[in-house]
């Protein structure tokens, strides 16, 4: 079970956008260099984040900025912008209901409720984590690295 890398790339971009505010114009080329991703992937990511109302991207000269306070942007909102039906397909059920076996005929019904509980728990956890939380973690890690060098 693995969430797609789209989410981690998006979080990377959002942290970069936040940190670069007032310092640099954040373009897809700059984000591609930072993430190590293809610029097309970055443009698609930015497009999805923009459509979800999380960022603004200036036309022409470029440059991205957050539309909301980092405390208002949850990890789930980021994930959902990129993978709208991602959680419902996180755990799949193999197709076998047309087999003669009674287990095969009923396994989908047996697994639906526990899988739904798992999806809801993941969503609740992702909704409890904000971009501000991840920015705090980022700043803590940077500070620790600075302190370890001295």
Coordinates of N, CA and C in Angstrom, one line a residue:
X1 N 0.9 -1.2 0.0 CA 0.0 0.0 0.0 C 0.9 1.2 0.0
X2 N 0.7 2.1 -1.0 CA 1.6 3.3 -1.1 C 0.8 4.4 -1.7
X3 N 0.9 5.6 -1.1 CA 0.3 6.8 -1.7 C 1.2 7.2 -2.9
X4 N 0.6 7.7 -3.9 CA 1.5 8.1 -5.1 C 2.5 9.2 -4.7
X5 N 3.5 9.3 -5.5 CA 4.5 10.3 -5.2 C 4.1 11.7 -5.6
X6 N 2.9 11.8 -6.3 CA 2.4 13.1 -6.6 C 2.2 13.9 -5.4
X7 N 1.8 13.3 -4.3 CA 1.5 14.0 -3.1 C 2.8 14.6 -2.5
X8 N 3.9 13.8 -2.4 CA 5.1 14.3 -1.9 C 5.7 15.4 -2.7
X9 N 5.6 15.2 -4.1 CA 6.0 16.3 -5.0 C 5.2 17.6 -4.7
X10 N 3.9 17.5 -4.5 CA 3.1 18.6 -4.3 C 3.5 19.3 -2.9
X11 N 3.7 18.5 -1.9 CA 4.1 19.1 -0.6 C 5.5 19.8 -0.8
X12 N 6.4 19.1 -1.5 CA 7.7 19.8 -1.7 C 7.5 21.1 -2.4
X13 N 6.7 21.2 -3.4 CA 6.4 22.4 -4.2 C 5.8 23.5 -3.2
X14 N 4.8 23.1 -2.4 CA 4.1 24.0 -1.5 C 5.1 24.6 -0.5
X15 N 5.9 23.7 0.1 CA 6.9 24.2 1.0 C 7.9 25.2 0.3
X16 N 8.3 24.8 -0.9 CA 9.3 25.7 -1.6 C 8.6 27.0 -1.9
X17 N 7.3 27.0 -2.4 CA 6.6 28.2 -2.7 C 6.5 29.1 -1.4
X18 N 6.2 28.5 -0.3 CA 6.1 29.3 0.9 C 7.4 29.9 1.3
X19 N 8.5 29.1 1.3 CA 9.8 29.6 1.7 C 10.4 30.6 0.7
X20 N 10.0 30.6 -0.5 CA 10.6 31.5 -1.5 C 9.8 32.8 -1.6
X21 N 8.7 32.9 -0.8 CA 7.9 34.1 -0.9 C 8.8 35.4 -0.6
X22 N 8.8 36.3 -1.5 CA 9.5 37.5 -1.4 C 11.0 37.4 -1.7
X23 N 11.4 36.2 -2.0 CA 12.9 35.9 -2.3 C 13.1 35.6 -3.8
X24 N 12.2 34.8 -4.3 CA 12.4 34.3 -5.7 C 11.0 34.1 -6.3
X25 N 11.0 34.3 -7.6 CA 9.8 34.0 -8.4 C 9.8 32.4 -8.6
X26 N 8.8 31.8 -8.1 CA 8.7 30.3 -8.2 C 8.1 29.9 -9.5
X27 N 8.9 29.3 -10.3 CA 8.5 28.8 -11.7 C 8.5 27.3 -11.7
X28 N 7.9 26.7 -12.7 CA 7.9 25.2 -12.8 C 9.3 24.8 -13.1
X29 N 10.1 25.5 -13.8 CA 11.5 25.1 -14.0 C 12.3 25.1 -12.7
X30 N 12.1 26.1 -11.8 CA 12.8 26.1 -10.5 C 12.3 24.9 -9.7
X31 N 11.0 24.7 -9.7 CA 10.5 23.5 -8.9 C 10.9 22.2 -9.4
X32 N 11.0 22.1 -10.8 CA 11.5 20.9 -11.4 C 12.9 20.6 -10.9
X33 N 13.7 21.7 -10.9 CA 15.1 21.5 -10.4 C 15.2 21.1 -9.0
X34 N 14.4 21.7 -8.2 CA 14.4 21.4 -6.7 C 13.9 19.9 -6.4
X35 N 12.8 19.5 -7.1 CA 12.2 18.2 -6.9 C 12.9 17.1 -7.6
X36 N 13.6 17.4 -8.7 CA 14.2 16.4 -9.6 C 13.2 15.8 -10.5
X37 N 12.0 16.4 -10.6 CA 11.0 15.9 -11.5 C 11.0 16.6 -12.8
X38 N 10.3 16.0 -13.8 CA 10.2 16.6 -15.1 C 9.3 17.8 -15.0
X39 N 9.6 18.9 -15.7 CA 8.8 20.1 -15.7 C 7.3 19.9 -16.0
X40 N 7.0 18.9 -16.9 CA 5.7 18.6 -17.2 C 4.9 18.1 -16.0
X41 N 5.6 17.3 -15.2 CA 4.9 16.8 -13.9 C 4.7 18.0 -13.0
X42 N 5.6 18.9 -12.9 CA 5.5 20.0 -12.0 C 4.3 20.9 -12.5
X43 N 4.2 21.1 -13.8 CA 3.1 22.0 -14.4 C 1.8 21.3 -14.1
X44 N 1.7 20.0 -14.2 CA 0.5 19.3 -13.9 C 0.1 19.3 -12.5
X45 N 1.1 19.2 -11.6 CA 0.9 19.3 -10.2 C 0.4 20.7 -9.8
X46 N 1.1 21.8 -10.3 CA 0.7 23.1 -10.1 C -0.7 23.4 -10.6
X47 N -1.1 22.8 -11.7 CA -2.4 23.0 -12.3 C -3.4 22.4 -11.4
X48 N -3.2 21.2 -10.8 CA -4.1 20.6 -9.9 C -4.3 21.4 -8.6
X49 N -3.1 21.9 -8.1 CA -3.2 22.7 -6.9 C -3.9 24.0 -7.1
X50 N -3.7 24.5 -8.3 CA -4.4 25.8 -8.6 C -5.9 25.5 -8.7
X51 N -6.3 24.5 -9.4 CA -7.7 24.1 -9.6 C -8.4 23.9 -8.2
X52 N -7.6 23.3 -7.2 CA -8.2 23.1 -5.9 C -8.2 24.4 -5.0
X53 N -7.7 25.5 -5.6 CA -7.7 26.7 -4.9 C -6.6 26.8 -3.8
X54 N -5.5 26.1 -3.9 CA -4.5 26.1 -3.0 C -3.4 27.1 -3.3
X55 N -3.2 27.3 -4.6 CA -2.1 28.2 -5.1 C -2.7 29.1 -6.2
X56 N -2.0 30.2 -6.5 CA -2.2 31.0 -7.7 C -0.9 30.9 -8.5
X57 N -1.1 30.9 -9.8 CA 0.1 31.0 -10.7 C -0.2 32.1 -11.7
X58 N 0.8 33.1 -11.7 CA 0.7 34.2 -12.5 C 1.0 33.8 -14.0
X59 N 0.2 34.3 -14.9 CA 0.4 34.0 -16.3 C 1.5 34.9 -16.8
X60 N 2.1 34.4 -17.9 CA 3.1 35.2 -18.6 C 4.5 35.0 -17.9
X61 N 4.8 35.9 -17.0 CA 6.1 35.9 -16.3 C 6.2 34.7 -15.3
X62 N 5.1 34.1 -15.0 CA 5.1 33.0 -14.0 C 5.2 33.4 -12.6
X63 N 5.3 32.5 -11.8 CA 5.4 32.7 -10.3 C 4.2 32.2 -9.6
X64 N 4.4 31.3 -8.6 CA 3.4 30.7 -7.9 C 3.4 31.2 -6.4
X65 N 2.2 31.3 -5.8 CA 2.1 31.7 -4.4 C 0.9 31.0 -3.8
X66 N 0.9 30.8 -2.5 CA -0.2 30.1 -1.8 C -1.4 31.1 -1.8
X67 N -2.6 30.5 -1.9 CA -3.8 31.2 -1.8 C -4.4 31.2 -0.4
X68 N -3.9 30.3 0.4 CA -4.5 30.1 1.8 C -3.3 30.1 2.8
X69 N -3.7 30.4 4.0 CA -2.7 30.3 5.1 C -2.3 28.8 5.2
X70 N -1.0 28.5 5.4 CA -0.6 27.1 5.6 C -1.4 26.3 6.6
X71 N -2.0 27.0 7.6 CA -2.8 26.3 8.7 C -4.1 25.8 8.1
X72 N -4.5 26.4 7.0 CA -5.8 26.0 6.3 C -5.6 25.0 5.2
X73 N -4.4 24.6 4.9 CA -4.1 23.6 3.9 C -3.8 22.3 4.5
X74 N -4.7 21.3 4.4 CA -4.4 20.0 5.0 C -3.7 19.1 4.0
X75 N -3.0 18.1 4.6 CA -2.4 17.1 3.7 C -3.5 16.4 2.9
X76 N -4.7 16.2 3.4 CA -5.7 15.6 2.6 C -6.1 16.5 1.5
X77 N -6.2 17.8 1.7 CA -6.6 18.7 0.6 C -5.6 18.6 -0.5
X78 N -4.3 18.5 -0.2 CA -3.2 18.4 -1.2 C -3.4 17.1 -1.9
X79 N -3.5 16.0 -1.2 CA -3.6 14.7 -1.8 C -4.9 14.6 -2.7
X80 N -6.0 15.1 -2.2 CA -7.2 15.1 -2.9 C -7.2 15.9 -4.2
X81 N -6.4 17.0 -4.2 CA -6.3 17.8 -5.4 C -5.6 17.0 -6.5
X82 N -4.7 16.1 -6.1 CA -3.9 15.3 -7.1 C -4.5 14.0 -7.4
X83 N -5.1 13.4 -6.4 CA -5.7 12.0 -6.5 C -7.1 12.1 -6.0
X84 N -8.1 12.7 -6.7 CA -9.4 12.8 -6.2 C -10.1 11.6 -5.7
X85 N -9.8 10.5 -6.3 CA -10.4 9.2 -5.9 C -9.4 8.3 -5.3
X86 N -8.3 8.8 -4.9 CA -7.1 8.0 -4.5 C -7.4 7.1 -3.3
X87 N -8.0 7.7 -2.3 CA -8.2 6.8 -1.1 C -9.2 5.7 -1.3
X88 N -10.2 5.9 -2.2 CA -11.1 4.8 -2.5 C -10.5 3.7 -3.3
X89 N -9.3 3.9 -3.9 CA -8.6 2.9 -4.6 C -7.3 2.5 -4.0
X90 N -7.1 3.0 -2.8 CA -5.9 2.7 -2.1 C -5.7 1.2 -1.8
X91 N -6.8 0.6 -1.4 CA -6.8 -0.9 -1.1 C -7.8 -1.5 -2.1
X92 N -7.3 -2.3 -3.0 CA -8.2 -2.9 -4.0 C -8.7 -4.2 -3.6
X93 N -9.8 -4.6 -4.2 CA -10.3 -6.0 -4.0 C -10.3 -6.7 -5.4
X94 N -9.7 -7.8 -5.4 CA -9.5 -8.6 -6.6 C -10.9 -9.0 -7.2
X95 N -11.0 -9.0 -8.5 CA -12.3 -9.4 -9.1 C -12.4 -11.0 -9.1
X96 N -13.3 -11.5 -8.4 CA -13.5 -12.9 -8.4 C -15.0 -13.3 -8.1
X97 N -15.9 -12.3 -8.0 CA -17.2 -12.6 -7.6 C -18.0 -13.5 -8.5
X98 N -17.5 -13.7 -9.7 CA -18.3 -14.6 -10.7 C -17.8 -16.1 -10.6
X99 N -17.0 -16.4 -9.7 CA -16.5 -17.8 -9.5 C -17.6 -18.5 -8.7
X100 N -17.5 -19.9 -8.8 CA -18.5 -20.7 -8.1 C -18.2 -20.7 -6.6
X101 N -17.1 -20.4 -6.2 CA -16.7 -20.5 -4.7 C -17.5 -19.5 -3.9
X102 N -18.1 -19.9 -2.8 CA -18.9 -18.9 -2.0 C -18.0 -17.8 -1.4
X103 N -16.8 -18.1 -1.1 CA -15.8 -17.1 -0.6 C -15.6 -16.0 -1.6
X104 N -15.3 -16.5 -2.9 CA -15.1 -15.6 -4.0 C -16.3 -14.7 -4.2
X105 N -17.5 -15.3 -4.1 CA -18.7 -14.6 -4.4 C -19.0 -13.5 -3.3
X106 N -18.5 -13.6 -2.2 CA -18.8 -12.7 -1.1 C -17.7 -11.9 -0.5
X107 N -16.5 -12.1 -1.0 CA -15.3 -11.5 -0.4 C -15.4 -9.9 -0.5
X108 N -15.9 -9.5 -1.6 CA -16.1 -8.0 -1.8 C -17.0 -7.4 -0.7
X109 N -18.1 -8.1 -0.4 CA -19.0 -7.6 0.7 C -18.3 -7.7 2.0
X110 N -17.5 -8.7 2.2 CA -16.8 -8.9 3.5 C -15.8 -7.8 3.7
X111 N -15.1 -7.4 2.7 CA -14.0 -6.5 2.8 C -14.4 -5.0 2.7
X112 N -15.6 -4.7 2.2 CA -16.0 -3.3 2.0 C -16.0 -2.5 3.3
X113 N -16.6 -3.1 4.3 CA -16.7 -2.3 5.6 C -15.3 -2.1 6.2
X114 N -14.5 -3.1 6.4 CA -13.2 -2.8 7.0 C -12.3 -1.9 6.1
X115 N -12.4 -2.0 4.8 CA -11.6 -1.1 4.0 C -12.1 0.3 4.1
X116 N -13.4 0.5 4.2 CA -14.0 1.8 4.4 C -13.5 2.4 5.7
X117 N -13.4 1.6 6.7 CA -12.9 2.1 8.0 C -11.4 2.6 7.9
X118 N -10.7 1.8 7.1 CA -9.3 2.2 6.9 C -9.2 3.5 6.1
X119 N -9.9 3.6 5.1 CA -9.9 4.8 4.3 C -10.3 6.0 5.1
X120 N -11.4 5.9 5.9 CA -11.8 7.0 6.8 C -10.7 7.4 7.8
X121 N -10.0 6.4 8.4 CA -9.0 6.7 9.3 C -7.8 7.4 8.7
X122 N -7.5 7.0 7.5 CA -6.4 7.7 6.7 C -6.8 9.1 6.4
X123 N -8.1 9.3 6.0 CA -8.5 10.6 5.6 C -8.5 11.5 6.9
X124 N -9.0 11.0 8.0 CA -9.0 11.8 9.2 C -7.6 12.2 9.6
X125 N -6.7 11.3 9.5 CA -5.3 11.6 9.9 C -4.7 12.6 9.0
X126 N -5.0 12.5 7.7 CA -4.4 13.4 6.7 C -5.1 14.8 6.9
X127 N -6.3 14.8 7.3 CA -7.0 16.1 7.6 C -6.5 16.8 8.8
X128 N -5.9 16.0 9.7 CA -5.3 16.6 10.9 C -3.9 17.2 10.8
X129 N -3.3 16.9 9.6 CA -2.0 17.4 9.3 C -2.0 18.6 8.4
X130 N -1.5 19.7 8.7 CA -1.5 20.9 7.9 C -0.2 21.2 7.3
X131 N -0.2 22.0 6.2 CA 1.0 22.5 5.6 C 1.8 23.2 6.7
X132 N 1.2 23.9 7.6 CA 1.9 24.6 8.7 C 2.7 23.6 9.6
X133 N 2.1 22.5 9.8 CA 2.7 21.5 10.6 C 4.0 21.0 9.9
X134 N 3.9 20.8 8.6 CA 5.0 20.3 7.8 C 6.1 21.4 7.7
X135 N 5.6 22.6 7.6 CA 6.6 23.7 7.6 C 7.4 23.8 8.9
X136 N 6.6 23.6 10.0 CA 7.3 23.6 11.3 C 8.3 22.5 11.4
X137 N 8.0 21.3 10.9 CA 8.9 20.2 10.8 C 10.1 20.5 10.0
X138 N 9.9 21.1 8.8 CA 11.0 21.6 7.9 C 11.9 22.5 8.6
X139 N 11.4 23.5 9.3 CA 12.2 24.5 10.0 C 13.0 23.9 11.1
X140 N 12.4 22.9 11.8 CA 13.0 22.2 12.9 C 14.2 21.4 12.4
X141 N 14.0 20.7 11.3 CA 15.1 19.9 10.7 C 16.2 20.8 10.2
X142 N 15.9 21.9 9.6 CA 16.9 22.9 9.1 C 17.7 23.4 10.3
X143 N 17.0 23.8 11.3 CA 17.6 24.3 12.5 C 18.6 23.3 13.2
X144 N 18.1 22.0 13.2 CA 19.0 21.0 13.8 C 20.2 20.8 13.0
X145 N 20.1 20.9 11.7 CA 21.3 20.7 10.8 C 22.3 21.9 11.0
X146 N 21.7 23.1 11.2 CA 22.6 24.2 11.4 C 23.3 24.1 12.8
X147 N 22.6 23.6 13.8 CA 23.2 23.5 15.1 C 24.2 22.3 15.1
X148 N 24.0 21.3 14.3 CA 25.0 20.2 14.3 C 26.2 20.6 13.6
X149 N 26.2 21.6 12.7 CA 27.4 22.0 12.0 C 28.3 22.9 12.9
X150 N 27.7 23.5 13.9 CA 28.5 24.4 14.8 C 29.1 23.7 16.0

